[in-house]
Structures are given as structure tokens and as C-alpha cells.
Coordinates of C-alpha atoms in Angstrom, one line a residue:
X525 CA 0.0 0.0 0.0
X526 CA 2.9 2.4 0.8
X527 CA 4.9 1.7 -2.3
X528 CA 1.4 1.7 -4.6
X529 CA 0.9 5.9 -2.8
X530 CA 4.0 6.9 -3.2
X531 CA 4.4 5.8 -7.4
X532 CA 0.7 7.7 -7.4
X533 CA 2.2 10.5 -6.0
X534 CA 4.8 10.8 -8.4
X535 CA 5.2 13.3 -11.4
X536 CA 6.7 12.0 -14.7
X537 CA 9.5 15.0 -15.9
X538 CA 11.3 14.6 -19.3
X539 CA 15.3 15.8 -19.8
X540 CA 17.6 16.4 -22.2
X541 CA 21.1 15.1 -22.6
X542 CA 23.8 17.5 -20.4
X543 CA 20.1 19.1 -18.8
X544 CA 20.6 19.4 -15.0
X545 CA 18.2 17.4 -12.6
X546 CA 18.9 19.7 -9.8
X547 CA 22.3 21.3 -8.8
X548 CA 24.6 21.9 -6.1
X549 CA 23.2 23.7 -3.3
X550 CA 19.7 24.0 -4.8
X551 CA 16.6 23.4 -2.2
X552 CA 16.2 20.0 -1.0
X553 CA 12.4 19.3 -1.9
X554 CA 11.8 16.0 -3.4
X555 CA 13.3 12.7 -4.5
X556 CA 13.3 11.2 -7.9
X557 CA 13.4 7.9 -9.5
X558 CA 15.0 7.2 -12.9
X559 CA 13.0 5.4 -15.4
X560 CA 15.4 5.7 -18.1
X561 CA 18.6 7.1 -18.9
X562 CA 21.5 8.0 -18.1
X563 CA 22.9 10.4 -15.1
X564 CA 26.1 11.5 -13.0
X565 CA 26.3 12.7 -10.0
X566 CA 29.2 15.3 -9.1
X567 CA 30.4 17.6 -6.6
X568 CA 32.0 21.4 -6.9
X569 CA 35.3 21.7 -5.5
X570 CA 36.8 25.1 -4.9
X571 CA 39.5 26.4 -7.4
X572 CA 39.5 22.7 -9.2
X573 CA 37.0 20.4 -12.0
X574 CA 34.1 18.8 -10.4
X575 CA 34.6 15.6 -8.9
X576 CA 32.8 12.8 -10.8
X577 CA 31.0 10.6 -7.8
X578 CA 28.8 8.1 -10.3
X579 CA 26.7 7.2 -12.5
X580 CA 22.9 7.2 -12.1
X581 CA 21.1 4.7 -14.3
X582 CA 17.2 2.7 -14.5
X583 CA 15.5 2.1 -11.1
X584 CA 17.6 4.1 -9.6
X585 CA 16.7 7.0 -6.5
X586 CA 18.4 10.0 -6.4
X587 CA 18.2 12.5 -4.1
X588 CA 16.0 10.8 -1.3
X589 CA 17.3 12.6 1.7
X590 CA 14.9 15.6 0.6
X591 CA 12.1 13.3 2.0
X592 CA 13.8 14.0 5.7
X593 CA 16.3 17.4 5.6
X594 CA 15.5 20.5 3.7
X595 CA 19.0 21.3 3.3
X596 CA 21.1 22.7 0.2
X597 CA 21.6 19.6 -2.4
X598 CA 25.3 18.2 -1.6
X599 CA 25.8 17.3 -5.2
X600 CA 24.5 18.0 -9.0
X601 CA 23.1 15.6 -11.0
X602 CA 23.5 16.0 -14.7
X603 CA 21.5 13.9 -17.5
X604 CA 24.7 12.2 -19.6
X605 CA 21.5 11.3 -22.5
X606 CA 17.9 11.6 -22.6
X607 CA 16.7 11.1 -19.4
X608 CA 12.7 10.3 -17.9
X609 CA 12.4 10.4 -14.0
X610 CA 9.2 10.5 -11.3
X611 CA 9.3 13.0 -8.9
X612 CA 8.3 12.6 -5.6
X613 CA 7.8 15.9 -3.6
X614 CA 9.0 16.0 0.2
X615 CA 5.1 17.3 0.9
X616 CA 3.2 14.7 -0.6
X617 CA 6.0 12.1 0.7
X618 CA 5.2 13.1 4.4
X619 CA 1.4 13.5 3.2
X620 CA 1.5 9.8 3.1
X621 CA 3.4 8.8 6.0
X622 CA 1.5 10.9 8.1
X623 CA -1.9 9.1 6.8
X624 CA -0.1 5.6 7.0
X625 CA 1.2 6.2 10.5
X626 CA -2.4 7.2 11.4
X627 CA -4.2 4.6 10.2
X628 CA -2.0 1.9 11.7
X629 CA -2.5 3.8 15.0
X630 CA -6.1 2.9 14.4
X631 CA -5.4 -0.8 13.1
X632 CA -3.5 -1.9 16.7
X633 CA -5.6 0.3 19.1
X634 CA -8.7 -1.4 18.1
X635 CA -6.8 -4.8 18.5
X636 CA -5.3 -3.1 22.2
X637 CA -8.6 -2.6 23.1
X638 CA -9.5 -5.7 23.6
X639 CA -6.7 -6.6 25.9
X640 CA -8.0 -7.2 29.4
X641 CA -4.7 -6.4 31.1
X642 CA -4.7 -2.7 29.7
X643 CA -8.6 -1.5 30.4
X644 CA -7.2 0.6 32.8
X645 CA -5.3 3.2 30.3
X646 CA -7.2 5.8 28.5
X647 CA -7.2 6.3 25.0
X648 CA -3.9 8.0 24.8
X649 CA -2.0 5.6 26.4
X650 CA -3.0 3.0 24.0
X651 CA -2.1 5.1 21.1
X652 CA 0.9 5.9 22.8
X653 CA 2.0 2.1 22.8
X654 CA 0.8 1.3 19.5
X655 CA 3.2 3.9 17.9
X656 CA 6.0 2.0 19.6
X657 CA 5.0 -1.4 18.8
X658 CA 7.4 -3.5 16.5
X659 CA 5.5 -5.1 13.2
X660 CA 6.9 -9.1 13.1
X661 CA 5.7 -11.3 10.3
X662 CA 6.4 -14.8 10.4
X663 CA 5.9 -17.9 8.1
X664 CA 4.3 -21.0 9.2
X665 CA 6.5 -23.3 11.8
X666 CA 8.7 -20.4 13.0
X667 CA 9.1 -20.4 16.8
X668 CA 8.9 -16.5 18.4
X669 CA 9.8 -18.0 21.5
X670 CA 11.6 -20.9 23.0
X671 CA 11.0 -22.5 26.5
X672 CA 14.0 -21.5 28.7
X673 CA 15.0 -18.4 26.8
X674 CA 14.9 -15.0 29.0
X675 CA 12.2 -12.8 27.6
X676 CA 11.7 -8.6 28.1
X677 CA 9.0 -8.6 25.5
X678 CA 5.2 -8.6 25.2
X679 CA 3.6 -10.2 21.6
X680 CA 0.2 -9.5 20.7
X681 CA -1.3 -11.6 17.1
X682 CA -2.6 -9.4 14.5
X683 CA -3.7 -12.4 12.2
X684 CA -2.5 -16.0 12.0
X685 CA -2.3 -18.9 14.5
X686 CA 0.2 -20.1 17.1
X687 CA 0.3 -23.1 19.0
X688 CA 2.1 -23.4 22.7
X689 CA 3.7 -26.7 23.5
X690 CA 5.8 -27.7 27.2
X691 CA 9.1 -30.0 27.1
X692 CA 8.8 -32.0 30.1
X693 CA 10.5 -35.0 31.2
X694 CA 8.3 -37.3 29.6
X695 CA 8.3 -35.8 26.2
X696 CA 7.1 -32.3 24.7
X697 CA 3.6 -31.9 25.2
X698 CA 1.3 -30.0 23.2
X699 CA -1.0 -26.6 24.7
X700 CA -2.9 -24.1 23.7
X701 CA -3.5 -22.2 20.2
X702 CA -3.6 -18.7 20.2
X703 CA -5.4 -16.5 17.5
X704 CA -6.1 -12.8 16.5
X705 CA -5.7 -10.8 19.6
X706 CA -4.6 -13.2 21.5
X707 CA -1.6 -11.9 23.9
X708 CA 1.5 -13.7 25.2
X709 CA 4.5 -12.7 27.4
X710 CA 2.7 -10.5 29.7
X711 CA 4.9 -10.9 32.9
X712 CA 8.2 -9.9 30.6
X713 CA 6.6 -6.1 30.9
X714 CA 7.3 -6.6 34.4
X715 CA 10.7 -8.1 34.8
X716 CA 13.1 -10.4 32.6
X717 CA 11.4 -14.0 32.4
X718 CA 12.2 -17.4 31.6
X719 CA 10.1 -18.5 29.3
X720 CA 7.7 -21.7 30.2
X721 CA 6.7 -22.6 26.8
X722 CA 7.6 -22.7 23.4
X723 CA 5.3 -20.5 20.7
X724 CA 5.4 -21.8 17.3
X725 CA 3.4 -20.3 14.6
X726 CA 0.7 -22.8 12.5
X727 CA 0.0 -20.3 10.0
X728 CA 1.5 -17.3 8.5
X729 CA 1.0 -15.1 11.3
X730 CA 1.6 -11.3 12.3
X731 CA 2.5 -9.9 15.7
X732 CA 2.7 -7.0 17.4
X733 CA 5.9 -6.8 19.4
X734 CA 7.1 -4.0 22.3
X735 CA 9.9 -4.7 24.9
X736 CA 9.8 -3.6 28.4
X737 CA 12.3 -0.6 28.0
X738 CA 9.9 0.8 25.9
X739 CA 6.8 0.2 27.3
X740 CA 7.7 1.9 30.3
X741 CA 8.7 5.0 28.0
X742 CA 5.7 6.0 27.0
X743 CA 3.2 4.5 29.6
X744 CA 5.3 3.7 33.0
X745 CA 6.2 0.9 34.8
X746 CA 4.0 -2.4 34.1
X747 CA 3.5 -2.5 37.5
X748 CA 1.4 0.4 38.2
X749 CA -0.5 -0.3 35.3
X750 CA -1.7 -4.0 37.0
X751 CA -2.2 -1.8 39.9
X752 CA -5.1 0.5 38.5
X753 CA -6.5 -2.2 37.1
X754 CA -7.1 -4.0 40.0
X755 CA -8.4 -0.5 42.0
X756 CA -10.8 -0.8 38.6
X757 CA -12.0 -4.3 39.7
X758 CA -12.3 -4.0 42.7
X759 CA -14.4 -0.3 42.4
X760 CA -16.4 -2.6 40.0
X761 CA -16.8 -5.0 42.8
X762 CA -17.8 -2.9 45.3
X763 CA -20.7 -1.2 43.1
X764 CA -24.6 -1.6 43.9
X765 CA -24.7 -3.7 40.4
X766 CA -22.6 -6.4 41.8
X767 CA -23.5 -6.4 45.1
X768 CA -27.2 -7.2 43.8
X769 CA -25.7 -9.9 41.7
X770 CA -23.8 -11.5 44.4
X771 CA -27.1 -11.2 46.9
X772 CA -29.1 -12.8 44.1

């Protein structure tokens, strides 16, 4: 989806041979990609010839810093023949990042809603940890864990199945399968573990990753976050509803 934005995004721009692309020192303010010809890339030096850094030929980017720093361009790049690139404008570059980042945001915090542990943070919180969580994709039969390893991370599935299984003296024995929001690792938010149980993927699968370091970046430590959740339960407890329940 990125890749498919960005080409729409693109202008086509024709050149002629010994026609500059941009030059030395010009504004930083797009990228471009060459879709045929031929181009070289040099750099002014003072009281001497240019200095001939390469050639530029198909497929190739030129110039993609300008999607991050709007400084001078370090370099010129001159067409050596008849050249036909698609410019990508720093704007419309960020345009798309911005709207990516946003709707992934969305994506994980409707699949962090549904996570008991974290009822107790607000809506900010949550966005707040699914800007920091790491995107893992993994084929089928690829362990994300081993039993016995020391974990410091937190996995929640986007899509696909896992399967748990326990090596015990009598063999390995076989647990449960976890689907699409299914958590695991919630104690290595707290403190480094050793890991009781092997996950092995069963299907393609995608998870949602975010270490401990992290997590208590941008929310705080894990345990204060079990501790308002169980001042929630208890509140919850406490109130008329439930006291009716429990009576009846």
C-alpha cells in the first residue's frame, strides 16, 4: 500500500542530454526515480574540476534525503542522455506517512482494546503504545519464542495462528493455540522471564511486538499499570450492580 501511494504520488518530468536534474546547493524538496537514462552525480570543488562521484542509471533513487532534511543539495546531477524520471515531492512524501502512520494507529488500538490487562489506560496511552510497537511477520513453523529463553518482550497476534507446547521430562507436550488478539509474554513487561513454553506459529502469522524498555517509556512501569487495574476491579466490585448480583 505504501509503495502503490508513493508511485501515485509521483510526477513523470522529461530531460535532455547535459540538462541538469537539480544542482549543487539548490533546495532539497523532493526525490526522484530514474526510469530511463543516463545520469552522474558530481560535486563542486573550490579552485578545481568537479569531482565525478557516479553514475545514475534505471530504477535508480536520487536525491531521497529531501524526504527528511531540507538542506542545500550536496551534489549536481546532470542527464549524460535523454533522461525520464518520477518526482516525488518531500510534501506529498510526508502527506503519506503521516496518513499511513495514522491509520496503523487505528489498526493496533482497536486490537489493544481488547486486551483485558490494559482496560485501565485511557485512550492516549494506548495510542501511545501502538506507535511504539514493532510489526513481526512470520511464516508458518517459525518459533517467536523458545522455552528456557529470558524474555523482556510482550507479543500481541494481529492475524494467523500459534500453537504453545511444554518440554517436560516425559516428552514435549502440546497446549494451547492462540489467535487474533490473543496476547503472550505478559509478565516480561514486568521483569526479565524465563520462558515456560515454546510458541510456534501454524500459519503465516503477524505480531505485534514492544519490549519492556519501551513500554515503560511511554506509559510507565508495568506494574502500576496492573495496579489500576485491579483499584478498577475492585471499584467494580464494590458497586450496587454487583452487590445485587452476588445477593441474588
Amino acid at each position: 500500500p505504501a509503495l502503490h501511494l508513493a508511485c501515485c504520488a509521483c510526477a513523470d518530468k522529461e530531460l535532455e542530454a547535459d540538462e541538469y536534474l537539480f544542482r549543487q546547493g539548490d533546495p532539497s524538496e523532493a526525490c526522484y526515480i530514474v526510469a530511463h537514462g543516463l545520469l552522474e552525480l558530481n560535486r563542486s570543488q573550490a579552485g578545481g574540476m568537479p569531482k565525478h562521484l557516479r553514475k545514475i542509471e534505471m530504477d535508480a533513487i536520487i536525491g531521497d534525503e529531501a524526504l527528511a532534511f531540507s538542506g542545500p543539495r550536496s551534489f549536481s546531477a546532470v542527464c549524460r542522455s535523454p533522461c525520464r524520471v518520477w518526482c516525488l515531492q518531500r510534501g506529498e512524501f510526508s502527506a503519506i506517512v503521516a496518513g499511513l502512520a495514522k491509520q496503523r494507529r487505528q489498526q493496533l488500538t482497536s486490537v489493544l482494546n481488547n486486551v483485558t490487562m490494559w482496560s485501565s489506560l485511557d485512550a492516549e496511552e494506548r495510542g501511545r503504545i501502538a506507535d511504539v510497537m514493532e510489526r513481526c511477520e512470520f511464516p508458518t513453523n517459525t518459533r517467536i519464542i523458545q522455552q528456557g529463553e529470558i524474555g523482556n518482550a510482550f507479543f500481541l497476534i494481529q492475524s494467523g495462528t500459534c500453537r504453545t507446547t511444554v518440554r517436560l521430562s516425559t516428552g514435549e507436550q502440546q497446549g494451547k493455540k492462540m489467535t487474533e488478539g490473543g496476547g503472550f509474554c505478559h509478565l516480561a513487561l514486568m521483569t526479565d522471564i524465563i520462558h515456560p513454553f515454546t510458541v510456534t506459529t501454524a500459519s503465516p502469522t503477524v505480531v505485534w511486538k514492544i519490549e519492556r524498555s519501551v513500554f515503560v517509556r511511554v506509559v510507565g512501569p508495568f506494574r502500576d499499570v496492573m495496579g489500576r487495574l485491579v483499584c478498577i476491579t475492585e471499584a467494580s466490585a464494590k458497586s450496587p450492580k454487583a452487590t445485587k448480583r452476588q445477593a441474588s
